[in-house]
Coordinates of C-alpha atoms in Angstrom, one line a residue:
M1 CA -110.5 139.3 -86.1
F2 CA -110.5 136.0 -88.2
N3 CA -112.3 136.1 -91.5
K4 CA -114.4 133.1 -92.4
T5 CA -111.5 131.5 -94.4
G6 CA -109.0 132.0 -91.3
L7 CA -111.5 130.6 -88.9
L8 CA -112.1 127.5 -91.0
K9 CA -108.3 126.9 -91.2
W10 CA -108.0 127.4 -87.5
R11 CA -110.8 124.8 -86.8
N12 CA -109.2 122.4 -89.1
A13 CA -105.8 122.7 -87.4
F14 CA -107.4 122.4 -83.9
T15 CA -109.3 119.2 -85.0
A16 CA -106.2 117.6 -86.3
F17 CA -104.3 118.5 -83.1
L18 CA -107.0 116.8 -81.0
I19 CA -107.0 113.7 -83.2
A20 CA -103.2 113.5 -82.9
A21 CA -103.4 114.0 -79.1
I22 CA -106.0 111.3 -78.7
G23 CA -104.0 108.9 -80.8
L24 CA -100.8 109.5 -78.8
T25 CA -102.7 108.9 -75.6
A26 CA -104.1 105.6 -77.0
C27 CA -100.6 104.5 -78.0
S28 CA -99.2 105.4 -74.7
K29 CA -101.7 103.4 -72.9
K30 CA -101.1 100.3 -75.2
D31 CA -97.3 100.7 -74.7
N32 CA -97.7 100.6 -70.9
A33 CA -100.0 97.7 -70.6
S34 CA -98.5 94.5 -68.7
P35 CA -97.5 91.8 -71.2
D36 CA -99.2 88.4 -71.1
V37 CA -97.6 85.7 -68.7
K38 CA -96.1 82.8 -70.4
I39 CA -96.8 79.4 -68.9
E40 CA -95.0 76.0 -69.7
F41 CA -93.9 72.8 -68.0
E42 CA -90.5 73.0 -66.2
K43 CA -89.1 69.9 -68.0
A44 CA -89.9 68.0 -71.1
S45 CA -89.9 64.7 -69.4
Y46 CA -90.2 63.3 -65.9
G47 CA -88.7 59.9 -64.8
I48 CA -90.4 57.9 -62.1
P49 CA -87.8 57.2 -59.3
Q50 CA -87.8 54.1 -57.0
S51 CA -90.4 55.7 -54.7
G52 CA -93.0 55.5 -57.5
E53 CA -93.8 59.2 -56.9
V54 CA -92.9 62.1 -59.2
T55 CA -94.1 65.8 -59.1
L56 CA -95.0 67.7 -62.3
K57 CA -94.4 71.4 -62.3
V58 CA -95.4 74.3 -64.4
I59 CA -93.7 77.6 -64.2
T60 CA -94.7 81.1 -65.4
S61 CA -92.4 84.0 -66.7
A62 CA -93.8 86.3 -63.9
N63 CA -95.9 86.2 -60.8
V64 CA -99.6 85.9 -61.6
N65 CA -101.8 88.7 -60.3
S66 CA -104.7 86.4 -59.4
T67 CA -105.2 82.7 -59.0
T68 CA -104.8 81.0 -62.3
T69 CA -106.1 77.5 -63.4
I70 CA -104.4 75.6 -66.2
P71 CA -106.3 72.7 -67.4
F72 CA -104.5 69.6 -69.0
T73 CA -105.2 66.4 -70.9
I74 CA -103.6 63.0 -70.7
S75 CA -102.8 60.4 -73.2
G76 CA -100.5 57.3 -73.4
S77 CA -100.4 53.7 -72.7
A78 CA -100.5 54.1 -68.8
V79 CA -104.1 54.3 -67.5
K80 CA -105.1 56.8 -64.9
G81 CA -106.7 55.2 -62.0
T82 CA -105.1 51.8 -62.7
D83 CA -101.4 52.5 -63.3
Y84 CA -101.3 55.8 -61.5
T85 CA -103.2 58.6 -59.7
L86 CA -102.9 62.4 -59.7
S87 CA -103.2 64.8 -56.7
A88 CA -105.1 67.3 -58.9
E89 CA -106.9 67.5 -62.2
S90 CA -105.5 70.8 -63.2
F91 CA -102.5 73.1 -62.3
I92 CA -103.6 76.0 -59.9
I93 CA -101.1 78.9 -59.7
A94 CA -101.8 80.9 -56.5
A95 CA -101.9 84.7 -56.8
G96 CA -98.4 86.3 -56.4
T97 CA -96.6 83.1 -57.3
N98 CA -95.0 81.7 -60.4
S99 CA -95.5 77.9 -60.3
A100 CA -97.9 75.0 -59.6
E101 CA -97.4 71.3 -59.0
V102 CA -99.3 68.0 -59.5
K103 CA -97.9 64.8 -57.9
V104 CA -98.0 61.5 -59.8
T105 CA -98.2 58.2 -57.7
T106 CA -97.7 55.1 -59.6
T107 CA -99.0 51.6 -58.8
A108 CA -97.2 48.2 -59.1
S109 CA -98.8 47.8 -62.7
F110 CA -96.8 50.9 -64.0
D111 CA -93.8 49.1 -65.7
K112 CA -91.0 50.3 -68.0
N113 CA -93.1 49.7 -71.1
K114 CA -95.8 52.2 -70.0
S115 CA -95.8 56.0 -70.2
F116 CA -98.2 58.9 -70.5
K117 CA -98.2 62.5 -71.9
V118 CA -99.6 65.5 -70.0
E119 CA -100.5 68.4 -72.3
L120 CA -101.5 71.9 -71.2
G121 CA -105.0 73.0 -72.3
T122 CA -106.3 76.5 -73.3
M123 CA -104.6 79.4 -71.5
P124 CA -106.8 81.7 -69.5
A125 CA -107.0 85.5 -70.0
G126 CA -103.7 87.2 -69.4
A127 CA -101.6 84.1 -70.2
T128 CA -100.0 82.7 -73.2
S129 CA -98.4 79.4 -74.1
G130 CA -94.6 79.0 -73.4
N131 CA -92.3 76.6 -75.3
L132 CA -92.9 73.3 -73.3
L133 CA -96.7 72.6 -73.6
F134 CA -96.4 68.9 -72.9
T135 CA -94.3 66.5 -70.9
E136 CA -93.7 62.7 -70.9
V137 CA -93.8 60.5 -67.7
S138 CA -92.2 57.1 -67.7
I139 CA -89.6 55.0 -65.9
Q140 CA -86.5 56.1 -67.7
P141 CA -83.3 54.1 -68.1
K142 CA -81.5 56.0 -65.4
D143 CA -84.4 54.9 -63.0
I144 CA -84.1 51.3 -63.9
L145 CA -82.0 49.2 -61.5
I146 CA -80.3 46.0 -63.1
Y147 CA -79.6 43.5 -60.3
S148 CA -77.5 40.5 -60.3
F149 CA -76.3 38.1 -57.7
E150 CA -72.4 38.0 -57.7
Y151 CA -72.2 34.3 -58.3
P152 CA -74.8 31.8 -59.6
N153 CA -73.5 29.0 -57.2
V154 CA -72.3 29.4 -53.6
T155 CA -71.0 26.9 -51.1
M156 CA -71.8 27.4 -47.5
T157 CA -69.6 26.0 -44.8
E158 CA -70.3 27.5 -41.4
T159 CA -71.5 30.6 -43.0
A160 CA -72.2 32.0 -46.5
E161 CA -72.2 35.7 -47.6
I162 CA -74.4 36.3 -50.6
N163 CA -73.7 39.6 -52.7
L164 CA -75.9 41.4 -55.0
T165 CA -74.8 44.1 -57.4
L166 CA -76.8 47.0 -58.7
Q167 CA -76.4 49.3 -61.8
T168 CA -78.8 51.6 -63.7
G169 CA -79.9 51.3 -67.3
V170 CA -77.3 53.8 -68.3
G171 CA -74.4 52.8 -66.2
S172 CA -73.1 52.8 -62.6
F173 CA -75.3 53.1 -59.6
V174 CA -74.6 54.5 -56.0
A175 CA -77.3 54.3 -53.4
E176 CA -78.1 57.6 -52.0
K177 CA -79.2 56.2 -48.7
E178 CA -79.2 52.6 -47.2
M179 CA -81.4 50.2 -49.2
R180 CA -82.9 47.0 -47.9
I181 CA -84.0 44.5 -50.6
P182 CA -86.0 41.5 -49.3
V183 CA -85.2 37.9 -50.4
E184 CA -87.1 34.7 -50.4
L185 CA -86.6 31.0 -51.1
A186 CA -87.2 30.2 -54.8
Q187 CA -88.4 27.0 -56.4
G188 CA -85.9 24.2 -56.2
S189 CA -84.8 25.0 -52.5
T190 CA -84.6 21.7 -50.4
A191 CA -83.1 23.0 -47.3
V192 CA -85.4 24.1 -44.4
E193 CA -85.0 27.4 -42.9
G194 CA -84.6 27.2 -39.1
V195 CA -83.5 23.5 -39.4
N196 CA -80.8 23.3 -41.9
F197 CA -79.8 27.0 -42.1
S198 CA -80.9 30.5 -40.8
F199 CA -80.6 34.0 -42.0
D200 CA -78.2 36.1 -39.8
G201 CA -80.6 39.0 -39.2
T202 CA -83.4 39.9 -41.5
K203 CA -84.2 38.5 -44.8
E204 CA -82.9 41.6 -46.6
I205 CA -79.9 42.3 -48.6
V206 CA -78.5 45.6 -47.2
V207 CA -76.9 48.0 -49.7
P208 CA -75.1 50.7 -47.6
A209 CA -75.4 54.3 -48.6
G210 CA -72.7 55.3 -51.2
K211 CA -72.3 51.7 -52.4
S212 CA -73.6 49.7 -55.3
K213 CA -73.3 46.2 -53.7
G214 CA -75.3 44.6 -50.8
T215 CA -74.8 41.4 -48.7
I216 CA -76.9 39.0 -46.8
K217 CA -75.4 36.4 -44.5
L218 CA -76.6 32.8 -43.9
K219 CA -75.6 30.5 -41.0
F220 CA -75.2 26.7 -41.2
L221 CA -77.4 24.7 -38.7
K222 CA -77.6 21.0 -39.5
Q223 CA -76.5 18.7 -42.4
E224 CA -79.2 16.5 -43.8
A225 CA -79.2 14.3 -46.9
G226 CA -81.5 15.7 -49.5
K227 CA -81.9 19.1 -47.7
D228 CA -78.7 20.7 -48.8
L229 CA -79.7 23.4 -51.3
I230 CA -81.0 27.0 -50.9
V231 CA -82.2 29.0 -53.9
L232 CA -82.5 32.6 -53.2
K233 CA -84.3 35.3 -55.4
L234 CA -85.4 38.9 -54.7
A235 CA -88.9 39.3 -53.2
A236 CA -91.6 41.9 -53.7
I237 CA -89.4 44.0 -56.0
N238 CA -91.1 46.8 -58.1
N239 CA -91.0 47.4 -61.8
H240 CA -87.7 49.4 -61.5
Y241 CA -85.8 46.1 -61.1
V242 CA -84.6 44.2 -64.0
A243 CA -82.7 40.9 -63.7
G244 CA -79.0 40.9 -64.9
N245 CA -76.9 37.9 -65.4
F246 CA -77.9 36.0 -62.2
A247 CA -81.5 36.5 -61.0
T248 CA -81.1 33.8 -58.3
T249 CA -78.3 32.2 -56.6
K250 CA -78.0 28.5 -55.5
V251 CA -76.4 27.9 -52.0
S252 CA -75.1 24.3 -51.4
I253 CA -74.9 23.4 -47.7
F254 CA -71.5 21.8 -47.3
G255 CA -71.2 22.2 -43.6
S256 CA -68.3 23.2 -41.3
N257 CA -64.8 22.7 -42.8
Y258 CA -63.6 21.7 -39.3
T259 CA -66.0 18.8 -38.8
R260 CA -64.9 17.4 -42.1
L261 CA -61.2 17.2 -41.3
I262 CA -61.4 13.8 -39.7
G263 CA -59.6 11.3 -41.8
T264 CA -56.6 10.6 -43.8
W265 CA -55.5 12.9 -46.6
K266 CA -52.8 12.2 -49.2
Y267 CA -50.8 14.9 -51.0
K268 CA -52.2 15.9 -54.4
A269 CA -50.7 19.2 -55.7
F270 CA -48.9 22.4 -55.0
S271 CA -51.8 24.4 -56.3
N272 CA -50.4 28.0 -56.3
I273 CA -46.8 27.3 -57.4
D274 CA -47.0 29.2 -60.7
W275 CA -48.4 32.2 -59.0
L276 CA -45.6 32.0 -56.4
V277 CA -42.9 31.9 -59.0
L278 CA -44.4 34.8 -60.9
N279 CA -44.6 37.0 -57.9
T280 CA -41.1 36.2 -56.3
T281 CA -38.4 35.8 -59.0
Y282 CA -38.1 39.5 -59.4
L283 CA -36.3 39.4 -55.9
N284 CA -33.9 36.8 -57.3
D285 CA -35.4 34.0 -55.3
D286 CA -34.8 30.7 -57.1
P287 CA -38.1 28.8 -58.0
A288 CA -36.3 25.5 -58.0
T289 CA -35.9 25.8 -54.2
L290 CA -39.6 26.0 -53.6
P291 CA -40.9 22.9 -51.4
S292 CA -42.6 21.1 -54.4
K293 CA -41.0 17.7 -54.1
N294 CA -43.8 15.7 -52.5
T295 CA -45.7 12.5 -53.3
N296 CA -49.0 10.9 -52.6
K297 CA -47.1 9.1 -49.8
D298 CA -47.2 12.3 -47.8
L299 CA -50.1 12.0 -45.4
L300 CA -52.0 14.4 -43.0
I301 CA -54.1 12.4 -40.6
F302 CA -56.7 14.3 -38.4
G303 CA -58.2 12.5 -35.5
E304 CA -59.9 13.3 -32.2
N305 CA -56.6 14.0 -30.6
G306 CA -55.3 16.4 -33.3
L307 CA -53.0 16.1 -36.4
T308 CA -50.5 13.2 -37.0
V309 CA -48.2 13.4 -40.1
Q310 CA -46.6 10.7 -42.1
M311 CA -44.2 12.4 -44.6
T312 CA -41.1 12.0 -46.6
G313 CA -41.3 14.9 -49.1
D314 CA -40.5 18.6 -48.7
V315 CA -43.8 19.1 -46.6
K316 CA -42.1 17.1 -43.7
N317 CA -39.9 20.2 -43.1
Y318 CA -42.9 22.2 -42.0
F319 CA -45.5 19.9 -40.4
R320 CA -45.3 18.1 -37.1
D321 CA -47.7 16.2 -35.0
A322 CA -49.8 18.7 -33.2
A323 CA -52.8 19.5 -31.3
V324 CA -55.5 21.4 -33.4
T325 CA -57.5 24.4 -32.1
N326 CA -60.4 25.8 -34.1
L327 CA -60.1 29.7 -34.6
G328 CA -63.1 30.0 -36.8
E329 CA -63.8 30.9 -40.3
V330 CA -62.1 33.6 -42.3
D331 CA -62.4 34.9 -45.8
E332 CA -59.6 34.1 -48.3
R333 CA -58.9 35.4 -51.7
L334 CA -57.4 32.8 -54.1
Q335 CA -54.9 35.2 -55.8
E336 CA -53.8 32.3 -58.2
V337 CA -57.3 31.9 -59.6
S338 CA -58.8 34.2 -62.3
G339 CA -61.0 36.8 -60.8
Y340 CA -59.6 36.2 -57.3
P341 CA -62.6 34.5 -55.9
K342 CA -63.3 34.8 -52.1
V343 CA -63.8 31.5 -50.2
K344 CA -64.4 30.5 -46.6
M345 CA -61.3 29.1 -44.9
Q346 CA -61.1 27.5 -41.6
L347 CA -58.3 29.0 -39.6
V348 CA -56.7 26.6 -37.0
Q349 CA -53.8 26.8 -34.7
L350 CA -51.3 24.0 -34.6
S351 CA -49.5 23.5 -31.3
A352 CA -46.2 22.8 -33.3
M353 CA -44.8 23.6 -36.7
N354 CA -41.4 24.4 -38.0
V355 CA -41.9 27.8 -39.3
N356 CA -38.5 27.8 -40.9
F357 CA -39.7 25.1 -43.4
S358 CA -36.3 23.8 -43.7
A359 CA -34.5 20.4 -43.4
T360 CA -31.4 22.1 -41.8
K361 CA -33.0 24.9 -39.6
Q362 CA -35.8 24.5 -37.1
N363 CA -38.0 27.1 -35.3
I364 CA -40.7 25.0 -33.7
R365 CA -43.6 26.9 -32.3
P366 CA -47.4 27.2 -32.5
G367 CA -48.7 28.8 -35.6
Q368 CA -51.9 29.3 -37.7
L369 CA -52.9 27.3 -40.8
G370 CA -55.8 27.7 -43.2
L371 CA -57.9 24.7 -44.1
R372 CA -60.7 24.4 -46.8
V373 CA -62.5 21.2 -47.7
F374 CA -64.4 21.1 -51.1
T375 CA -65.5 18.5 -53.7
E376 CA -63.9 18.3 -57.1
A377 CA -64.8 15.7 -59.7
G378 CA -66.5 13.7 -57.0
K379 CA -63.5 13.7 -54.7
E380 CA -63.0 15.5 -51.4
I381 CA -60.1 17.9 -51.5
L382 CA -58.5 19.5 -48.5
E383 CA -56.8 22.7 -49.3
V384 CA -54.0 23.7 -47.0
T385 CA -53.0 27.3 -46.8
I386 CA -49.6 28.0 -45.2
I387 CA -49.5 31.6 -44.1
D388 CA -47.4 31.3 -40.9
Y389 CA -43.8 30.6 -42.2
E390 CA -40.4 32.1 -42.1
P391 CA -38.5 30.4 -44.8
T392 CA -34.6 30.1 -44.7
S393 CA -34.1 27.6 -47.7
F394 CA -36.3 29.3 -50.1
L395 CA -38.0 32.7 -50.7
A396 CA -35.6 34.4 -48.3
N397 CA -35.3 37.6 -50.3
T398 CA -39.1 37.8 -50.6
Y399 CA -39.5 37.3 -46.9
N400 CA -37.0 40.1 -46.0
E401 CA -38.9 42.4 -48.4
Y402 CA -42.4 41.5 -47.0
K403 CA -41.2 42.2 -43.4
Y404 CA -41.3 45.9 -44.0
Y405 CA -45.1 45.7 -45.0
G406 CA -46.2 45.1 -41.4
D407 CA -48.5 42.1 -42.0
V408 CA -49.0 39.4 -39.4
P409 CA -47.9 36.7 -40.1
V410 CA -45.3 38.2 -42.5
F411 CA -46.4 36.1 -45.4
R412 CA -50.1 36.4 -44.8
Y413 CA -50.6 37.5 -48.5
M414 CA -47.9 35.4 -49.9
P415 CA -49.2 31.9 -49.0
I416 CA -48.1 28.4 -50.1
R417 CA -51.2 26.5 -51.0
Y418 CA -51.3 22.7 -51.1
Q419 CA -54.0 20.2 -52.0
F420 CA -54.5 16.8 -50.5
E421 CA -57.1 14.2 -51.5
R422 CA -59.1 12.2 -48.8
V423 CA -58.2 8.6 -48.4
N424 CA -60.6 7.6 -45.8

């Protein structure tokens, strides 16, 4: 039996045990409780793409047990309802999920100088703030497209191809899918669409998928004095577009090269002789033998019945009186000019030419010739591009080398280029 002192000690010990047990139970329940879910934005900033739509997203550290609403506030220079709209006024995370979205749709007034900030509000019970509590929404440099026409001035013969290049505010650009950018006539145009020219297809510059350059083609219809200028600009572009070097391009209607051939032309220059020398002497061809000994007495005369020649210089060894057949326009790169500009060249077939281009050897046959008419210092120039020749008195080594490349004609990319000036 316990005496009073022993009983008191036992009661005190039992009480201490109960208190300790209760404390351990309480600690155990606290340690096993689920931690609060952290909620934050997925990204610190969102760029508005070309579509004008972007989706904001909040994420949680774990799935929520019940539907959770996260309020937010907005500030910034962009005005809701004017510059953009939102698909919802709060983020609603459905039970059993770990994210929620709100879509932003911008209007035409949202430009690159505007932005707004979205900041998460008070977290509901069971949730705490993550690291990214706000995000910025704007048109970012990577979303800006800097556009420029390839050339400020273009000459249209039978056709004209107008190119537009694109890059982003941070560098190169590649179209993920085909882009169609509308164009329109700008102030200063005098040519009448449908009368003096037409668009070959829709009035859109087409940028193929995977490319950074687009093209639109124009067709010549009719030459009229005072109605010979087309000025093009982009139409209905959004605020992602920023003009580069050439926001417009001027297209001068020159008309068909072929119809301008009629008349007499006198020899003026061997325009690509320096380029030929540079690109052929490594094969030990003597530049002194090139057909450069010509004068302004050497004439090409185009008439209704074809070509007549009056020549005493080296050019007489190539040209013959001949019928002329129009084969249409082709693109030609002027390799001898800085930047290798592309021009429209009229391809014709002459019924007779001495392709050996020699005073002692002859191989007379039909062949192709390139012709281009342009104006320089107020004078009309006929540029003659000889591509169909098989020289025996000059460039013989180069010709033998080029035969292995498989081009037709062999010297398609090693032309001789002469210029003649109109006499009448």
